[in-house]
């Protein structure tokens, strides 16, 4: 598994984990990892990364089995909108999987 963003990714194993994929994106989506509008909207207003991360863990990741997510997506590249190095939920997912499964998930 790797992570990247729509504007950069050129492979054929990308999977969208954003609420909306990039125009023309032809890959699969994994809705279980979509952020919720409630905290995404609030983040767009206040930019509070800590509150977003807490909400993402509470409202999304806590309801998932990391082993199942890994098994479903192990050969995929998780995609969302933010450029590398910017705060984004794909890296929250990567950290969650790394911490729970002792795996390494690089940014591509």
mmCIF file of N, CA and C in Angstrom:
data_model
loop_
_atom_site.group_PDB
_atom_site.id
_atom_site.type_symbol
_atom_site.label_atom_id
_atom_site.label_comp_id
_atom_site.label_asym_id
_atom_site.label_seq_id
_atom_site.Cartn_x
_atom_site.Cartn_y
_atom_site.Cartn_z
ATOM 1 N N UNK A 1 0.836 -1.173 0.000
ATOM 2 C CA UNK A 1 0.000 0.000 0.000
ATOM 3 C C UNK A 1 0.887 1.244 0.000
ATOM 4 N N UNK A 2 0.389 2.237 -0.717
ATOM 5 C CA UNK A 2 1.039 3.553 -0.767
ATOM 6 C C UNK A 2 -0.046 4.606 -0.678
ATOM 7 N N UNK A 3 0.370 5.861 -0.562
ATOM 8 C CA UNK A 3 -0.565 6.969 -0.634
ATOM 9 C C UNK A 3 -0.052 7.978 -1.658
ATOM 10 N N UNK A 4 -0.982 8.716 -2.223
ATOM 11 C CA UNK A 4 -0.635 9.772 -3.180
ATOM 12 C C UNK A 4 -1.843 10.684 -3.341
ATOM 13 N N UNK A 5 -1.773 11.595 -4.320
ATOM 14 C CA UNK A 5 -2.897 12.496 -4.567
ATOM 15 C C UNK A 5 -3.249 12.490 -6.046
ATOM 16 N N UNK A 6 -4.494 12.838 -6.325
ATOM 17 C CA UNK A 6 -5.035 12.709 -7.673
ATOM 18 C C UNK A 6 -4.172 13.373 -8.743
ATOM 19 N N UNK A 7 -3.731 14.598 -8.510
ATOM 20 C CA UNK A 7 -3.011 15.344 -9.550
ATOM 21 C C UNK A 7 -1.668 14.710 -9.908
ATOM 22 N N UNK A 8 -1.099 13.938 -9.015
ATOM 23 C CA UNK A 8 0.219 13.341 -9.245
ATOM 24 C C UNK A 8 0.129 11.892 -9.738
ATOM 25 N N UNK A 9 -0.836 11.167 -9.271
ATOM 26 C CA UNK A 9 -0.887 9.721 -9.486
ATOM 27 C C UNK A 9 -1.155 9.368 -10.952
ATOM 28 N N UNK A 10 -0.364 8.460 -11.486
ATOM 29 C CA UNK A 10 -0.508 8.026 -12.874
ATOM 30 C C UNK A 10 -0.628 6.507 -13.016
ATOM 31 N N UNK A 11 -0.744 5.790 -11.936
ATOM 32 C CA UNK A 11 -0.813 4.329 -11.996
ATOM 33 C C UNK A 11 -2.226 3.825 -12.238
ATOM 34 N N UNK A 12 -2.372 2.525 -12.146
ATOM 35 C CA UNK A 12 -3.683 1.927 -12.364
ATOM 36 C C UNK A 12 -4.179 1.137 -11.144
ATOM 37 N N UNK A 13 -3.584 1.395 -9.977
ATOM 38 C CA UNK A 13 -4.001 0.740 -8.742
ATOM 39 C C UNK A 13 -4.496 1.744 -7.707
ATOM 40 N N UNK A 14 -4.841 2.939 -8.160
ATOM 41 C CA UNK A 14 -5.317 3.965 -7.239
ATOM 42 C C UNK A 14 -6.733 3.697 -6.786
ATOM 43 N N UNK A 15 -7.005 4.045 -5.545
ATOM 44 C CA UNK A 15 -8.349 3.930 -4.995
ATOM 45 C C UNK A 15 -8.692 5.249 -4.297
ATOM 46 N N UNK A 16 -9.822 5.791 -4.671
ATOM 47 C CA UNK A 16 -10.301 7.044 -4.114
ATOM 48 C C UNK A 16 -10.796 6.833 -2.686
ATOM 49 N N UNK A 17 -10.300 7.672 -1.747
ATOM 50 C CA UNK A 17 -10.845 7.651 -0.393
ATOM 51 C C UNK A 17 -11.398 9.031 -0.021
ATOM 52 N N UNK A 18 -11.580 9.897 -1.014
ATOM 53 C CA UNK A 18 -12.183 11.219 -0.815
ATOM 54 C C UNK A 18 -13.678 11.135 -1.100
ATOM 55 N N UNK A 19 -14.437 12.084 -0.578
ATOM 56 C CA UNK A 19 -15.872 12.088 -0.817
ATOM 57 C C UNK A 19 -16.154 12.140 -2.317
ATOM 58 N N UNK A 20 -15.412 12.978 -3.025
ATOM 59 C CA UNK A 20 -15.532 13.055 -4.476
ATOM 60 C C UNK A 20 -14.173 12.804 -5.111
ATOM 61 N N UNK A 21 -14.108 11.939 -6.108
ATOM 62 C CA UNK A 21 -12.840 11.732 -6.817
ATOM 63 C C UNK A 21 -12.585 12.873 -7.800
ATOM 64 N N UNK A 22 -11.372 12.921 -8.289
ATOM 65 C CA UNK A 22 -11.018 13.909 -9.306
ATOM 66 C C UNK A 22 -11.809 13.637 -10.582
ATOM 67 N N UNK A 23 -12.144 14.688 -11.321
ATOM 68 C CA UNK A 23 -12.822 14.475 -12.607
ATOM 69 C C UNK A 23 -11.999 13.544 -13.493
ATOM 70 N N UNK A 24 -12.645 12.588 -14.085
ATOM 71 C CA UNK A 24 -11.970 11.645 -14.966
ATOM 72 C C UNK A 24 -11.325 10.467 -14.269
ATOM 73 N N UNK A 25 -11.322 10.454 -12.940
ATOM 74 C CA UNK A 25 -10.731 9.324 -12.219
ATOM 75 C C UNK A 25 -11.539 8.069 -12.514
ATOM 76 N N UNK A 26 -10.857 7.023 -12.932
ATOM 77 C CA UNK A 26 -11.524 5.794 -13.361
ATOM 78 C C UNK A 26 -11.353 4.625 -12.387
ATOM 79 N N UNK A 27 -10.625 4.846 -11.299
ATOM 80 C CA UNK A 27 -10.359 3.760 -10.368
ATOM 81 C C UNK A 27 -11.510 3.502 -9.411
ATOM 82 N N UNK A 28 -11.264 2.583 -8.491
ATOM 83 C CA UNK A 28 -12.248 2.221 -7.478
ATOM 84 C C UNK A 28 -12.306 3.277 -6.379
ATOM 85 N N UNK A 29 -13.364 3.218 -5.600
ATOM 86 C CA UNK A 29 -13.506 4.040 -4.397
ATOM 87 C C UNK A 29 -13.681 3.105 -3.204
ATOM 88 N N UNK A 30 -13.297 3.595 -2.036
ATOM 89 C CA UNK A 30 -13.460 2.833 -0.796
ATOM 90 C C UNK A 30 -14.207 3.741 0.188
ATOM 91 N N UNK A 31 -15.545 3.757 0.099
ATOM 92 C CA UNK A 31 -16.349 4.692 0.886
ATOM 93 C C UNK A 31 -16.167 4.591 2.399
ATOM 94 N N UNK A 32 -15.763 3.423 2.895
ATOM 95 C CA UNK A 32 -15.568 3.285 4.343
ATOM 96 C C UNK A 32 -14.528 4.270 4.874
ATOM 97 N N UNK A 33 -13.625 4.748 4.026
ATOM 98 C CA UNK A 33 -12.582 5.681 4.454
ATOM 99 C C UNK A 33 -12.894 7.130 4.104
ATOM 100 N N UNK A 34 -14.063 7.398 3.525
ATOM 101 C CA UNK A 34 -14.430 8.778 3.221
ATOM 102 C C UNK A 34 -14.574 9.563 4.524
ATOM 103 N N UNK A 35 -14.094 10.799 4.562
ATOM 104 C CA UNK A 35 -14.388 11.639 5.732
ATOM 105 C C UNK A 35 -15.874 11.984 5.762
ATOM 106 N N UNK A 36 -16.366 12.383 6.902
ATOM 107 C CA UNK A 36 -17.759 12.812 7.042
ATOM 108 C C UNK A 36 -17.847 14.309 6.737
ATOM 109 N N UNK A 37 -18.943 14.699 6.080
ATOM 110 C CA UNK A 37 -19.123 16.111 5.736
ATOM 111 C C UNK A 37 -19.069 17.004 6.959
ATOM 112 N N UNK A 38 -19.607 16.550 8.079
ATOM 113 C CA UNK A 38 -19.679 17.392 9.272
ATOM 114 C C UNK A 38 -18.310 17.914 9.691
ATOM 115 N N UNK A 39 -17.343 17.038 9.835
ATOM 116 C CA UNK A 39 -16.037 17.523 10.292
ATOM 117 C C UNK A 39 -15.184 18.043 9.146
ATOM 118 N N UNK A 40 -15.419 17.591 7.924
ATOM 119 C CA UNK A 40 -14.698 18.157 6.783
ATOM 120 C C UNK A 40 -15.088 19.615 6.586
ATOM 121 N N UNK A 41 -16.381 19.894 6.664
ATOM 122 C CA UNK A 41 -16.858 21.277 6.519
ATOM 123 C C UNK A 41 -16.267 22.170 7.618
ATOM 124 N N UNK A 42 -16.257 21.663 8.846
ATOM 125 C CA UNK A 42 -15.702 22.445 9.954
ATOM 126 C C UNK A 42 -14.210 22.701 9.751
ATOM 127 N N UNK A 43 -13.494 21.705 9.261
ATOM 128 C CA UNK A 43 -12.059 21.879 8.994
ATOM 129 C C UNK A 43 -11.824 22.957 7.936
ATOM 130 N N UNK A 44 -12.665 23.003 6.918
ATOM 131 C CA UNK A 44 -12.522 24.016 5.878
ATOM 132 C C UNK A 44 -12.751 25.416 6.434
ATOM 133 N N UNK A 45 -13.517 25.515 7.515
ATOM 134 C CA UNK A 45 -13.776 26.801 8.160
ATOM 135 C C UNK A 45 -12.631 27.197 9.084
ATOM 136 N N UNK A 46 -12.223 26.260 9.964
ATOM 137 C CA UNK A 46 -11.272 26.641 11.017
ATOM 138 C C UNK A 46 -9.856 26.090 10.852
ATOM 139 N N UNK A 47 -9.651 25.118 9.970
ATOM 140 C CA UNK A 47 -8.311 24.569 9.756
ATOM 141 C C UNK A 47 -7.736 23.827 10.948
ATOM 142 N N UNK A 48 -8.581 23.395 11.852
ATOM 143 C CA UNK A 48 -8.123 22.731 13.074
ATOM 144 C C UNK A 48 -7.801 21.258 12.776
ATOM 145 N N UNK A 49 -6.527 20.976 12.524
ATOM 146 C CA UNK A 49 -6.085 19.628 12.171
ATOM 147 C C UNK A 49 -6.310 18.642 13.306
ATOM 148 N N UNK A 50 -6.110 19.079 14.533
ATOM 149 C CA UNK A 50 -6.286 18.193 15.679
ATOM 150 C C UNK A 50 -7.749 17.767 15.818
ATOM 151 N N UNK A 51 -8.669 18.704 15.667
ATOM 152 C CA UNK A 51 -10.092 18.380 15.763
ATOM 153 C C UNK A 51 -10.510 17.458 14.614
ATOM 154 N N UNK A 52 -10.010 17.715 13.421
ATOM 155 C CA UNK A 52 -10.326 16.872 12.268
ATOM 156 C C UNK A 52 -9.824 15.447 12.522
ATOM 157 N N UNK A 53 -8.580 15.320 12.959
ATOM 158 C CA UNK A 53 -7.995 14.006 13.211
ATOM 159 C C UNK A 53 -8.797 13.256 14.268
ATOM 160 N N UNK A 54 -9.149 13.930 15.336
ATOM 161 C CA UNK A 54 -9.937 13.304 16.403
ATOM 162 C C UNK A 54 -11.288 12.835 15.861
ATOM 163 N N UNK A 55 -11.954 13.680 15.077
ATOM 164 C CA UNK A 55 -13.248 13.313 14.500
ATOM 165 C C UNK A 55 -13.098 12.163 13.508
ATOM 166 N N UNK A 56 -12.037 12.176 12.710
ATOM 167 C CA UNK A 56 -11.833 11.111 11.738
ATOM 168 C C UNK A 56 -11.629 9.763 12.443
ATOM 169 N N UNK A 57 -10.827 9.775 13.499
ATOM 170 C CA UNK A 57 -10.650 8.539 14.270
ATOM 171 C C UNK A 57 -11.977 8.086 14.879
ATOM 172 N N UNK A 58 -12.686 9.016 15.486
ATOM 173 C CA UNK A 58 -13.918 8.694 16.194
ATOM 174 C C UNK A 58 -15.055 8.257 15.270
ATOM 175 N N UNK A 59 -15.237 8.971 14.170
ATOM 176 C CA UNK A 59 -16.403 8.746 13.311
ATOM 177 C C UNK A 59 -16.145 7.809 12.131
ATOM 178 N N UNK A 60 -14.875 7.548 11.836
ATOM 179 C CA UNK A 60 -14.565 6.695 10.683
ATOM 180 C C UNK A 60 -13.724 5.490 11.105
ATOM 181 N N UNK A 61 -12.509 5.736 11.538
ATOM 182 C CA UNK A 61 -11.577 4.633 11.781
ATOM 183 C C UNK A 61 -12.000 3.712 12.924
ATOM 184 N N UNK A 62 -12.621 4.257 13.948
ATOM 185 C CA UNK A 62 -13.016 3.419 15.093
ATOM 186 C C UNK A 62 -14.057 2.373 14.703
ATOM 187 N N UNK A 63 -14.717 2.564 13.586
ATOM 188 C CA UNK A 63 -15.744 1.636 13.132
ATOM 189 C C UNK A 63 -15.202 0.561 12.186
ATOM 190 N N UNK A 64 -13.901 0.614 11.918
ATOM 191 C CA UNK A 64 -13.290 -0.286 10.939
ATOM 192 C C UNK A 64 -12.287 -1.227 11.579
ATOM 193 N N UNK A 65 -12.083 -2.345 10.933
ATOM 194 C CA UNK A 65 -11.072 -3.321 11.327
ATOM 195 C C UNK A 65 -9.831 -3.069 10.467
ATOM 196 N N UNK A 66 -8.716 -2.671 11.075
ATOM 197 C CA UNK A 66 -7.534 -2.373 10.268
ATOM 198 C C UNK A 66 -7.060 -3.550 9.417
ATOM 199 N N UNK A 67 -7.209 -4.783 9.911
ATOM 200 C CA UNK A 67 -6.806 -5.950 9.118
ATOM 201 C C UNK A 67 -7.655 -6.087 7.860
ATOM 202 N N UNK A 68 -8.947 -5.827 7.969
ATOM 203 C CA UNK A 68 -9.820 -5.902 6.803
ATOM 204 C C UNK A 68 -9.464 -4.813 5.790
ATOM 205 N N UNK A 69 -9.251 -3.593 6.280
ATOM 206 C CA UNK A 69 -8.872 -2.490 5.382
ATOM 207 C C UNK A 69 -7.573 -2.844 4.668
ATOM 208 N N UNK A 70 -6.610 -3.343 5.414
ATOM 209 C CA UNK A 70 -5.331 -3.741 4.810
ATOM 210 C C UNK A 70 -5.544 -4.834 3.759
ATOM 211 N N UNK A 71 -6.296 -5.846 4.105
ATOM 212 C CA UNK A 71 -6.538 -6.942 3.161
ATOM 213 C C UNK A 71 -7.260 -6.459 1.910
ATOM 214 N N UNK A 72 -8.184 -5.533 2.082
ATOM 215 C CA UNK A 72 -8.923 -4.994 0.938
ATOM 216 C C UNK A 72 -8.050 -4.131 0.031
ATOM 217 N N UNK A 73 -7.064 -3.439 0.614
ATOM 218 C CA UNK A 73 -6.350 -2.395 -0.125
ATOM 219 C C UNK A 73 -4.832 -2.558 -0.178
ATOM 220 N N UNK A 74 -4.312 -3.687 0.226
ATOM 221 C CA UNK A 74 -2.857 -3.858 0.370
ATOM 222 C C UNK A 74 -2.073 -3.547 -0.895
ATOM 223 N N UNK A 75 -2.632 -3.811 -2.061
ATOM 224 C CA UNK A 75 -1.895 -3.571 -3.311
ATOM 225 C C UNK A 75 -2.322 -2.274 -3.998
ATOM 226 N N UNK A 76 -2.989 -1.391 -3.261
ATOM 227 C CA UNK A 76 -3.536 -0.157 -3.815
ATOM 228 C C UNK A 76 -2.748 1.072 -3.369
ATOM 229 N N UNK A 77 -3.034 2.173 -4.046
ATOM 230 C CA UNK A 77 -2.526 3.479 -3.641
ATOM 231 C C UNK A 77 -3.724 4.317 -3.232
ATOM 232 N N UNK A 78 -3.762 4.736 -1.968
ATOM 233 C CA UNK A 78 -4.864 5.535 -1.449
ATOM 234 C C UNK A 78 -4.729 6.962 -1.958
ATOM 235 N N UNK A 79 -5.810 7.496 -2.518
ATOM 236 C CA UNK A 79 -5.771 8.815 -3.144
ATOM 237 C C UNK A 79 -6.786 9.771 -2.537
ATOM 238 N N UNK A 80 -6.336 11.005 -2.344
ATOM 239 C CA UNK A 80 -7.237 12.108 -2.045
ATOM 240 C C UNK A 80 -6.664 13.358 -2.722
ATOM 241 N N UNK A 81 -7.097 14.526 -2.335
ATOM 242 C CA UNK A 81 -6.800 15.757 -3.078
ATOM 243 C C UNK A 81 -5.515 16.484 -2.680
ATOM 244 N N UNK A 82 -5.129 16.433 -1.430
ATOM 245 C CA UNK A 82 -4.040 17.273 -0.938
ATOM 246 C C UNK A 82 -2.677 16.807 -1.434
ATOM 247 N N UNK A 83 -1.834 17.779 -1.752
ATOM 248 C CA UNK A 83 -0.479 17.468 -2.210
ATOM 249 C C UNK A 83 0.332 16.835 -1.088
ATOM 250 N N UNK A 84 1.380 16.122 -1.466
ATOM 251 C CA UNK A 84 2.289 15.509 -0.493
ATOM 252 C C UNK A 84 2.802 16.575 0.467
ATOM 253 N N UNK A 85 2.870 16.218 1.734
ATOM 254 C CA UNK A 85 3.361 17.126 2.755
ATOM 255 C C UNK A 85 2.287 17.994 3.376
ATOM 256 N N UNK A 86 1.110 18.028 2.793
ATOM 257 C CA UNK A 86 -0.009 18.792 3.351
ATOM 258 C C UNK A 86 -0.847 17.869 4.235
ATOM 259 N N UNK A 87 -1.507 18.451 5.211
ATOM 260 C CA UNK A 87 -2.392 17.682 6.074
ATOM 261 C C UNK A 87 -3.482 17.029 5.238
ATOM 262 N N UNK A 88 -3.701 15.722 5.442
ATOM 263 C CA UNK A 88 -4.751 15.022 4.703
ATOM 264 C C UNK A 88 -5.127 13.728 5.419
ATOM 265 N N UNK A 89 -6.304 13.236 5.100
ATOM 266 C CA UNK A 89 -6.782 12.037 5.782
ATOM 267 C C UNK A 89 -6.131 10.768 5.254
ATOM 268 N N UNK A 90 -5.566 10.770 4.059
ATOM 269 C CA UNK A 90 -4.898 9.538 3.580
ATOM 270 C C UNK A 90 -3.700 9.210 4.458
ATOM 271 N N UNK A 91 -3.014 10.233 4.955
ATOM 272 C CA UNK A 91 -1.883 9.991 5.853
ATOM 273 C C UNK A 91 -2.369 9.602 7.250
ATOM 274 N N UNK A 92 -3.556 10.060 7.644
ATOM 275 C CA UNK A 92 -4.146 9.601 8.907
ATOM 276 C C UNK A 92 -4.440 8.109 8.803
ATOM 277 N N UNK A 93 -5.001 7.690 7.670
ATOM 278 C CA UNK A 93 -5.266 6.270 7.443
ATOM 279 C C UNK A 93 -3.960 5.485 7.467
ATOM 280 N N UNK A 94 -2.944 5.993 6.777
ATOM 281 C CA UNK A 94 -1.651 5.300 6.745
ATOM 282 C C UNK A 94 -1.080 5.146 8.150
ATOM 283 N N UNK A 95 -1.140 6.199 8.939
ATOM 284 C CA UNK A 95 -0.628 6.142 10.313
ATOM 285 C C UNK A 95 -1.412 5.132 11.145
ATOM 286 N N UNK A 96 -2.716 5.139 11.000
ATOM 287 C CA UNK A 96 -3.583 4.195 11.724
ATOM 288 C C UNK A 96 -3.215 2.748 11.381
ATOM 289 N N UNK A 97 -3.038 2.462 10.110
ATOM 290 C CA UNK A 97 -2.656 1.108 9.695
ATOM 291 C C UNK A 97 -1.248 0.758 10.177
ATOM 292 N N UNK A 98 -0.328 1.683 10.051
ATOM 293 C CA UNK A 98 1.047 1.444 10.510
ATOM 294 C C UNK A 98 1.073 1.138 11.995
ATOM 295 N N UNK A 99 0.330 1.905 12.781
ATOM 296 C CA UNK A 99 0.309 1.713 14.236
ATOM 297 C C UNK A 99 -0.384 0.415 14.649
ATOM 298 N N UNK A 100 -1.406 0.020 13.911
ATOM 299 C CA UNK A 100 -2.165 -1.180 14.275
ATOM 300 C C UNK A 100 -1.592 -2.464 13.705
ATOM 301 N N UNK A 101 -0.896 -2.373 12.577
ATOM 302 C CA UNK A 101 -0.453 -3.589 11.894
ATOM 303 C C UNK A 101 1.064 -3.680 11.709
ATOM 304 N N UNK A 102 1.765 -2.683 12.193
ATOM 305 C CA UNK A 102 3.228 -2.663 12.062
ATOM 306 C C UNK A 102 3.664 -2.828 10.608
ATOM 307 N N UNK A 103 3.045 -2.044 9.730
ATOM 308 C CA UNK A 103 3.390 -2.024 8.310
ATOM 309 C C UNK A 103 3.937 -0.642 7.965
ATOM 310 N N UNK A 104 4.554 -0.528 6.826
ATOM 311 C CA UNK A 104 5.056 0.756 6.346
ATOM 312 C C UNK A 104 4.265 1.153 5.107
ATOM 313 N N UNK A 105 3.763 2.390 5.097
ATOM 314 C CA UNK A 105 2.961 2.878 3.977
ATOM 315 C C UNK A 105 3.554 4.206 3.515
ATOM 316 N N UNK A 106 4.372 4.168 2.462
ATOM 317 C CA UNK A 106 5.025 5.388 2.008
ATOM 318 C C UNK A 106 4.108 6.269 1.157
ATOM 319 N N UNK A 107 4.421 7.541 1.116
ATOM 320 C CA UNK A 107 3.774 8.480 0.199
ATOM 321 C C UNK A 107 4.503 8.379 -1.132
ATOM 322 N N UNK A 108 3.761 8.184 -2.174
ATOM 323 C CA UNK A 108 4.341 8.017 -3.509
ATOM 324 C C UNK A 108 4.550 9.369 -4.176
#
